[in-house]
Short mmCIF file of C-alpha atoms in Angstrom, two decimals:
data_model
loop_
_atom_site.label_atom_id
_atom_site.label_comp_id
_atom_site.label_asym_id
_atom_site.label_seq_id
_atom_site.Cartn_x
_atom_site.Cartn_y
_atom_site.Cartn_z
CA TYR Z 83 88.60 -53.26 58.07
CA LEU Z 84 89.41 -50.91 55.24
CA PRO Z 85 92.55 -48.86 55.83
CA GLY Z 86 91.73 -45.70 57.75
CA SER Z 87 88.18 -46.82 58.59
CA SER Z 88 86.67 -48.49 61.60
CA ARG Z 89 83.26 -49.18 60.13
CA ARG Z 90 83.59 -50.91 56.76
CA TRP Z 91 84.63 -54.56 56.39
CA TYR Z 92 86.01 -56.13 53.24
CA ASP Z 93 86.92 -59.67 52.20
CA TRP Z 94 90.70 -59.80 52.14
CA ARG Z 95 90.92 -63.24 50.50
CA VAL Z 96 92.51 -63.12 47.07
CA SER Z 97 92.56 -66.73 45.85
CA ALA Z 98 90.22 -69.70 45.59
CA GLY Z 99 90.46 -71.94 48.65
CA HIS Z 100 91.73 -69.16 50.92
CA VAL Z 101 89.90 -69.67 54.24
CA LEU Z 102 88.10 -66.83 55.96
CA HIS Z 103 89.31 -67.67 59.49
CA PRO Z 104 92.22 -69.75 60.82
CA ARG Z 105 89.82 -72.12 62.57
CA PHE Z 106 88.82 -73.41 59.12
CA SER Z 107 91.97 -75.32 58.31
CA GLY Z 108 92.60 -76.90 54.94
CA GLU Z 109 92.16 -80.35 56.48
CA TRP Z 110 88.85 -79.36 58.08
CA CYS Z 111 87.56 -77.92 54.80
CA ALA Z 112 88.59 -81.08 52.92
CA LYS Z 113 86.65 -83.27 55.38
CA GLU Z 114 83.54 -81.11 55.07
CA ARG Z 115 83.77 -81.02 51.27
CA ALA Z 116 84.04 -84.82 51.20
CA LYS Z 117 80.58 -85.03 52.79
CA GLY Z 118 79.04 -83.66 49.60
CA GLU Z 119 79.77 -80.90 47.11
CA TYR Z 120 76.20 -79.60 47.14
CA ARG Z 121 76.13 -79.34 50.94
CA TYR Z 122 79.55 -77.72 51.13
CA ALA Z 123 78.81 -75.13 48.46
CA ALA Z 124 75.51 -74.14 50.07
CA GLN Z 125 76.62 -74.16 53.73
CA TYR Z 126 80.16 -72.82 53.55
CA GLN Z 127 80.33 -70.95 50.25
CA GLN Z 128 76.76 -69.59 50.39
CA GLU Z 129 76.29 -70.84 46.83
CA PRO Z 130 73.58 -73.52 46.38
CA ALA Z 131 75.48 -74.90 43.38
CA SER Z 132 79.22 -75.21 43.05
CA PRO Z 133 81.01 -73.46 40.14
CA GLU Z 134 81.87 -76.87 38.66
CA GLY Z 135 78.21 -77.83 38.47
CA GLY Z 136 75.99 -79.94 40.69
CA ILE Z 137 74.36 -83.06 39.27
CA PHE Z 138 76.05 -82.34 35.94
CA LYS Z 139 79.71 -81.35 36.22
CA LYS Z 140 80.89 -79.06 33.43
CA LYS Z 141 84.01 -81.15 32.89
CA PHE Z 142 81.91 -84.22 31.98
CA TRP Z 143 80.35 -82.76 28.82
CA LYS Z 144 81.78 -83.68 25.44
CA PHE Z 145 81.49 -81.68 22.23
CA PHE Z 146 80.98 -82.36 18.54
CA ARG Z 147 80.46 -80.70 15.19
CA LEU Z 148 78.71 -81.92 12.07
CA GLU Z 149 80.89 -82.69 9.08
CA GLY Z 150 80.64 -79.79 6.64
CA GLU Z 151 78.82 -77.59 9.14
CA SER Z 152 79.27 -73.92 8.29
CA ILE Z 153 78.56 -72.50 11.76
CA GLY Z 154 80.61 -72.60 14.93
CA PRO Z 155 82.50 -73.85 16.72
CA PHE Z 156 80.84 -71.99 19.56
CA PRO Z 157 82.92 -70.99 22.60
CA ARG Z 158 82.71 -73.51 25.41
CA PRO Z 159 81.40 -72.40 28.82
CA ASP Z 160 84.01 -71.75 31.49
CA GLY Z 161 84.80 -74.93 33.39
CA CYS Z 162 84.29 -77.28 30.44
CA ALA Z 163 87.19 -79.16 28.92
CA THR Z 164 89.14 -77.03 26.47
CA LEU Z 165 89.34 -77.81 22.76
CA GLU Z 166 92.98 -78.81 23.26
CA ALA Z 167 92.17 -81.18 26.13
CA SER Z 168 89.04 -82.65 24.52
CA PRO Z 169 88.81 -82.09 20.74
CA ALA Z 170 85.33 -81.87 19.26
CA ARG Z 171 84.21 -85.09 17.63
CA THR Z 172 83.18 -84.83 13.96
CA ILE Z 173 80.08 -86.81 12.97
CA ARG Z 174 77.79 -87.17 9.96
CA LEU Z 175 74.01 -87.28 10.31
CA SER Z 176 73.97 -90.34 8.09
CA GLU Z 177 76.01 -92.36 10.59
CA LEU Z 178 73.56 -91.87 13.47
CA ASP Z 179 71.46 -94.86 14.49
CA TRP Z 180 68.42 -92.70 15.20
CA ILE Z 181 67.18 -89.11 15.53
CA ALA Z 182 64.35 -88.02 17.84
CA PHE Z 183 62.57 -84.80 18.79
CA SER Z 184 61.79 -84.03 22.43
CA VAL Z 185 58.98 -81.54 23.09
CA ASP Z 186 57.91 -79.97 26.39
CA ALA Z 187 55.06 -77.61 25.45
CA THR Z 188 53.62 -74.65 27.37
CA PHE Z 189 50.29 -72.84 27.41
CA GLY Z 190 51.45 -69.77 25.47
CA LYS Z 191 54.16 -67.16 24.86
CA SER Z 192 53.21 -64.45 27.37
CA ALA Z 193 55.98 -62.67 29.27
CA GLY Z 194 55.55 -65.00 32.22
CA ALA Z 195 55.33 -68.23 30.23
CA ASP Z 196 58.12 -70.78 30.15
CA ASN Z 197 59.97 -71.57 26.96
CA VAL Z 198 58.74 -74.47 24.89
CA GLY Z 199 61.44 -77.12 25.25
CA LEU Z 200 62.30 -78.42 21.79
CA LEU Z 201 65.42 -80.53 21.27
CA VAL Z 202 66.68 -82.70 18.44
CA ILE Z 203 68.84 -85.55 19.73
CA GLY Z 204 70.69 -88.19 17.74
CA GLY Z 205 72.12 -91.48 18.95
CA LYS Z 206 74.98 -93.72 17.84
CA GLY Z 207 75.49 -96.67 20.11
CA ALA Z 208 75.61 -95.34 23.67
CA ASP Z 209 76.54 -91.82 22.53
CA ARG Z 210 74.02 -88.98 22.37
CA PHE Z 211 74.34 -85.79 20.32
CA VAL Z 212 72.26 -82.65 20.90
CA LEU Z 213 71.81 -81.67 17.25
CA HIS Z 214 69.53 -78.68 17.69
CA ASP Z 215 68.02 -76.56 20.47
CA GLY Z 216 64.86 -74.85 19.29
CA SER Z 217 63.65 -73.95 22.77
CA LYS Z 218 61.97 -70.53 22.95
CA LYS Z 219 58.66 -68.87 23.72
CA MET Z 220 56.07 -70.17 21.24
CA ASN Z 221 52.31 -70.43 21.10
CA TYR Z 222 50.51 -73.56 19.94
CA PRO Z 223 50.56 -72.85 16.15
CA GLU Z 224 54.22 -71.84 16.29
CA THR Z 225 55.16 -75.01 18.18
CA LYS Z 226 53.32 -77.13 15.62
CA ALA Z 227 55.02 -75.29 12.74
CA ALA Z 228 58.46 -75.67 14.36
CA ILE Z 229 58.00 -79.46 14.37
CA GLY Z 230 56.40 -79.61 10.92
CA LEU Z 231 53.15 -81.25 9.87
CA THR Z 232 54.57 -82.44 6.56
CA PRO Z 233 57.96 -84.07 5.87
CA GLY Z 234 59.44 -80.92 4.32
CA GLU Z 235 58.34 -78.48 7.01
CA GLY Z 236 60.05 -77.27 10.18
CA LEU Z 237 62.49 -79.58 11.88
CA ARG Z 238 61.14 -82.53 9.90
CA GLY Z 239 62.57 -80.85 6.82
CA ALA Z 240 65.98 -80.43 8.43
CA TYR Z 241 65.98 -83.93 9.96
CA PRO Z 242 63.95 -86.21 7.67
CA ARG Z 243 65.31 -89.35 9.37
CA VAL Z 244 63.51 -88.58 12.64
CA VAL Z 245 62.05 -91.80 14.05
CA ALA Z 246 60.25 -90.47 17.14
CA VAL Z 247 58.60 -87.25 18.29
CA LEU Z 248 58.30 -87.47 22.07
CA ILE Z 249 55.81 -84.97 23.51
CA GLU Z 250 55.11 -84.51 27.21
CA ARG Z 251 51.36 -84.60 27.78
CA LYS Z 252 51.23 -81.54 30.07
CA ALA Z 253 50.12 -78.03 28.99
CA ASN Z 254 49.49 -77.97 25.22
CA GLY Z 255 51.24 -81.30 24.83
CA GLN Z 256 48.11 -83.42 24.57
CA ALA Z 257 46.61 -81.13 21.91
CA LEU Z 258 49.85 -81.42 19.92
CA ILE Z 259 49.79 -85.20 20.25
CA ASP Z 260 46.17 -85.39 19.07
CA GLU Z 261 46.94 -83.31 15.98
CA LEU Z 262 50.33 -84.76 15.06
CA VAL Z 263 49.71 -88.44 15.72
CA SER Z 264 47.82 -88.92 12.42
CA ALA Z 265 50.33 -86.87 10.39
CA VAL Z 266 53.77 -87.42 11.92
CA PRO Z 267 55.09 -91.00 12.20
CA GLY Z 268 56.50 -91.84 15.63
CA THR Z 269 54.51 -89.26 17.59
CA ILE Z 270 54.42 -90.55 21.17
CA GLY Z 271 52.86 -88.96 24.26
CA ILE Z 272 54.96 -89.42 27.38
CA ASP Z 273 54.41 -88.97 31.12
CA PRO Z 274 57.89 -88.61 32.69
CA GLU Z 275 58.20 -90.21 36.11
CA GLY Z 276 59.58 -88.28 39.06
CA GLY Z 277 60.59 -84.64 39.29
CA LYS Z 278 63.24 -82.84 37.28
CA GLU Z 279 65.94 -83.53 39.87
CA SER Z 280 65.33 -87.29 39.90
CA ARG Z 281 65.26 -87.40 36.09
CA ALA Z 282 68.50 -85.43 35.96
CA ALA Z 283 70.09 -87.82 38.46
CA ALA Z 284 69.07 -90.77 36.28
CA THR Z 285 70.86 -89.21 33.30
CA ALA Z 286 73.96 -88.11 35.23
CA PRO Z 287 75.92 -91.41 34.94
CA SER Z 288 75.83 -91.31 31.12
CA VAL Z 289 76.95 -87.66 31.18
CA GLN Z 290 79.81 -88.55 33.52
CA ALA Z 291 80.76 -91.38 31.18
CA GLY Z 292 81.26 -88.83 28.39
CA GLN Z 293 78.37 -90.11 26.29
CA TRP Z 294 76.57 -86.78 25.87
CA HIS Z 295 77.88 -84.35 23.24
CA LEU Z 296 76.92 -80.69 22.85
#
Protein backbone atom coordinates (compact mmCIF):
# COMPACT_ATOMS: atom_id res chain seq x y z
CA TYR A 1 0.00 0.00 0.00
CA LEU A 2 1.07 3.56 -0.58
CA PRO A 3 2.36 5.28 2.55
CA GLY A 4 -0.50 6.84 4.48
CA SER A 5 -3.19 5.09 2.41
CA SER A 6 -5.17 1.93 2.92
CA ARG A 7 -6.78 1.80 -0.49
CA ARG A 8 -4.16 2.16 -3.22
CA TRP A 9 -1.69 -0.59 -4.13
CA TYR A 10 1.56 -0.10 -5.98
CA ASP A 11 4.21 -2.43 -7.39
CA TRP A 12 7.20 -2.13 -5.10
CA ARG A 13 9.57 -4.12 -7.32
CA VAL A 14 12.46 -2.04 -8.62
CA SER A 15 14.56 -4.41 -10.73
CA ALA A 16 14.09 -7.00 -13.46
CA GLY A 17 13.66 -10.49 -12.01
CA HIS A 18 12.39 -9.25 -8.65
CA VAL A 19 9.55 -11.62 -7.72
CA LEU A 20 6.15 -10.33 -6.65
CA HIS A 21 5.68 -12.79 -3.76
CA PRO A 22 8.10 -14.96 -1.76
CA ARG A 23 6.35 -18.13 -2.94
CA PHE A 24 7.82 -17.47 -6.39
CA SER A 25 11.41 -18.34 -5.65
CA GLY A 26 14.21 -17.80 -8.13
CA GLU A 27 14.50 -21.56 -8.59
CA TRP A 28 10.76 -21.92 -9.23
CA CYS A 29 10.82 -19.09 -11.78
CA ALA A 30 13.81 -20.64 -13.56
CA LYS A 31 12.00 -23.98 -13.88
CA GLU A 32 8.88 -22.31 -15.29
CA ARG A 33 10.91 -20.19 -17.71
CA ALA A 34 12.69 -23.32 -18.95
CA LYS A 35 9.32 -24.68 -20.13
CA GLY A 36 9.17 -21.99 -22.80
CA GLU A 37 9.85 -18.27 -23.05
CA TYR A 38 6.56 -17.55 -24.82
CA ARG A 39 4.52 -19.36 -22.17
CA TYR A 40 6.40 -17.77 -19.29
CA ALA A 41 6.10 -14.24 -20.65
CA ALA A 42 2.37 -14.59 -21.28
CA GLN A 43 1.41 -16.45 -18.08
CA TYR A 44 3.68 -14.87 -15.48
CA GLN A 45 4.69 -11.52 -16.96
CA GLN A 46 1.32 -10.82 -18.64
CA GLU A 47 3.23 -10.01 -21.83
CA PRO A 48 2.46 -12.30 -24.81
CA ALA A 49 5.96 -11.66 -26.17
CA SER A 50 9.13 -11.37 -24.14
CA PRO A 51 11.23 -8.18 -24.37
CA GLU A 52 14.02 -10.18 -26.07
CA GLY A 53 11.68 -11.24 -28.86
CA GLY A 54 9.73 -14.41 -29.50
CA ILE A 55 10.44 -16.45 -32.63
CA PHE A 56 13.10 -13.90 -33.59
CA LYS A 57 15.38 -12.85 -30.72
CA LYS A 58 16.74 -9.33 -31.06
CA LYS A 59 20.25 -10.48 -30.22
CA PHE A 60 20.33 -12.78 -33.27
CA TRP A 61 20.10 -10.03 -35.90
CA LYS A 62 23.26 -8.86 -37.65
CA PHE A 63 23.81 -5.49 -39.32
CA PHE A 64 25.52 -4.15 -42.41
CA ARG A 65 26.12 -1.03 -44.44
CA LEU A 66 26.81 -0.56 -48.13
CA GLU A 67 30.27 0.61 -49.07
CA GLY A 68 30.12 4.31 -49.87
CA GLU A 69 26.58 4.65 -48.51
CA SER A 70 25.87 8.24 -47.48
CA ILE A 71 23.02 7.51 -45.05
CA GLY A 72 23.07 5.94 -41.61
CA PRO A 73 24.14 4.11 -39.63
CA PHE A 74 20.70 4.00 -38.07
CA PRO A 75 20.39 3.43 -34.30
CA ARG A 76 19.86 -0.21 -33.42
CA PRO A 77 16.72 -1.22 -31.51
CA ASP A 78 17.14 -1.84 -27.79
CA GLY A 79 18.09 -5.44 -27.13
CA CYS A 80 20.11 -5.89 -30.32
CA ALA A 81 23.85 -6.38 -30.21
CA THR A 82 25.71 -3.08 -29.90
CA LEU A 83 28.01 -1.75 -32.59
CA GLU A 84 30.97 -2.49 -30.31
CA ALA A 85 29.88 -6.09 -29.70
CA SER A 86 28.87 -6.78 -33.31
CA PRO A 87 30.34 -4.32 -35.85
CA ALA A 88 28.31 -3.69 -38.99
CA ARG A 89 29.56 -5.64 -41.98
CA THR A 90 30.48 -3.57 -45.05
CA ILE A 91 29.39 -5.01 -48.40
CA ARG A 92 29.27 -3.94 -52.05
CA LEU A 93 26.24 -4.59 -54.24
CA SER A 94 28.55 -5.98 -56.89
CA GLU A 95 29.70 -8.81 -54.61
CA LEU A 96 26.19 -10.18 -54.01
CA ASP A 97 25.28 -13.45 -55.71
CA TRP A 98 21.72 -12.31 -56.36
CA ILE A 99 19.14 -9.59 -55.63
CA ALA A 100 15.39 -10.19 -55.44
CA PHE A 101 12.24 -8.17 -54.76
CA SER A 102 9.53 -9.54 -52.48
CA VAL A 103 6.04 -8.07 -52.90
CA ASP A 104 2.94 -8.62 -50.76
CA ALA A 105 0.26 -6.43 -52.35
CA THR A 106 -3.00 -5.10 -50.88
CA PHE A 107 -6.31 -3.93 -52.30
CA GLY A 108 -5.70 -0.20 -51.79
CA LYS A 109 -4.38 2.58 -49.56
CA SER A 110 -7.44 3.43 -47.46
CA ALA A 111 -6.98 4.19 -43.77
CA GLY A 112 -7.83 0.61 -42.85
CA ALA A 113 -5.70 -1.06 -45.52
CA ASP A 114 -2.49 -2.88 -44.73
CA ASN A 115 0.84 -1.67 -46.04
CA VAL A 116 2.09 -3.13 -49.28
CA GLY A 117 5.06 -5.27 -48.28
CA LEU A 118 7.97 -4.43 -50.58
CA LEU A 119 11.47 -5.62 -49.72
CA VAL A 120 14.72 -5.81 -51.65
CA ILE A 121 16.89 -8.68 -50.42
CA GLY A 122 20.37 -9.65 -51.57
CA GLY A 123 22.21 -12.92 -51.01
CA LYS A 124 25.86 -13.92 -50.77
CA GLY A 125 26.33 -17.56 -49.96
CA ALA A 126 24.12 -18.32 -46.96
CA ASP A 127 23.97 -14.67 -45.88
CA ARG A 128 20.96 -12.45 -46.57
CA PHE A 129 20.93 -8.64 -46.62
CA VAL A 130 17.77 -6.52 -46.41
CA LEU A 131 18.84 -3.80 -48.85
CA HIS A 132 15.65 -1.75 -48.91
CA ASP A 133 12.26 -1.60 -47.19
CA GLY A 134 9.73 0.15 -49.39
CA SER A 135 6.70 -1.06 -47.44
CA LYS A 136 3.93 1.55 -47.15
CA LYS A 137 0.34 2.20 -48.12
CA MET A 138 0.11 2.18 -51.92
CA ASN A 139 -2.60 1.65 -54.49
CA TYR A 140 -2.15 -0.54 -57.55
CA PRO A 141 -0.52 2.08 -59.86
CA GLU A 142 1.82 3.22 -57.08
CA THR A 143 2.89 -0.35 -56.34
CA LYS A 144 3.60 -0.96 -60.02
CA ALA A 145 5.58 2.30 -60.25
CA ALA A 146 7.57 1.45 -57.11
CA ILE A 147 8.75 -1.78 -58.76
CA GLY A 148 9.30 -0.23 -62.19
CA LEU A 149 7.99 -1.37 -65.56
CA THR A 150 11.20 -0.47 -67.36
CA PRO A 151 14.81 -1.13 -66.27
CA GLY A 152 15.44 2.49 -65.27
CA GLU A 153 12.27 3.00 -63.24
CA GLY A 154 11.52 2.49 -59.55
CA LEU A 155 13.49 -0.11 -57.67
CA ARG A 156 14.63 -1.67 -60.94
CA GLY A 157 16.57 1.53 -61.55
CA ALA A 158 18.22 1.37 -58.14
CA TYR A 159 18.89 -2.39 -58.35
CA PRO A 160 19.39 -3.29 -62.02
CA ARG A 161 20.86 -6.70 -61.13
CA VAL A 162 17.54 -7.98 -59.75
CA VAL A 163 17.02 -11.58 -60.86
CA ALA A 164 13.58 -12.29 -59.40
CA VAL A 165 10.43 -10.36 -58.49
CA LEU A 166 8.42 -12.58 -56.17
CA ILE A 167 4.78 -11.50 -55.86
CA GLU A 168 2.22 -13.16 -53.59
CA ARG A 169 -0.91 -13.91 -55.61
CA LYS A 170 -3.38 -12.57 -53.02
CA ALA A 171 -5.12 -9.16 -53.19
CA ASN A 172 -3.76 -7.16 -56.15
CA GLY A 173 -0.88 -9.58 -56.52
CA GLN A 174 -2.29 -11.53 -59.44
CA ALA A 175 -3.05 -8.34 -61.38
CA LEU A 176 0.54 -7.20 -60.81
CA ILE A 177 1.87 -10.55 -61.98
CA ASP A 178 -0.26 -10.45 -65.14
CA GLU A 179 1.02 -6.98 -66.03
CA LEU A 180 4.67 -7.36 -65.04
CA VAL A 181 5.36 -10.87 -66.31
CA SER A 182 5.74 -9.71 -69.94
CA ALA A 183 7.84 -6.65 -69.01
CA VAL A 184 9.95 -7.59 -65.98
CA PRO A 185 12.27 -10.62 -66.24
CA GLY A 186 12.00 -13.01 -63.31
CA THR A 187 8.45 -12.08 -62.28
CA ILE A 188 7.13 -15.08 -60.34
CA GLY A 189 3.76 -15.54 -58.64
CA ILE A 190 4.01 -17.39 -55.34
CA ASP A 191 1.56 -19.06 -52.96
CA PRO A 192 3.30 -19.25 -49.56
CA GLU A 193 2.49 -22.38 -47.59
CA GLY A 194 1.32 -22.20 -44.00
CA GLY A 195 0.50 -19.16 -41.89
CA LYS A 196 2.80 -16.31 -40.94
CA GLU A 197 3.87 -18.00 -37.71
CA SER A 198 4.91 -21.24 -39.43
CA ARG A 199 6.79 -19.30 -42.12
CA ALA A 200 8.55 -17.26 -39.46
CA ALA A 201 9.50 -20.44 -37.60
CA ALA A 202 10.99 -21.86 -40.80
CA THR A 203 13.21 -18.78 -41.15
CA ALA A 204 14.19 -18.58 -37.47
CA PRO A 205 17.18 -20.99 -37.62
CA SER A 206 18.96 -18.89 -40.26
CA VAL A 207 18.31 -15.75 -38.20
CA GLN A 208 19.71 -17.46 -35.10
CA ALA A 209 22.75 -18.49 -37.13
CA GLY A 210 23.48 -14.81 -37.81
CA GLN A 211 22.81 -15.05 -41.54
CA TRP A 212 20.30 -12.21 -41.76
CA HIS A 213 21.62 -8.64 -41.86
CA LEU A 214 19.59 -5.45 -41.42
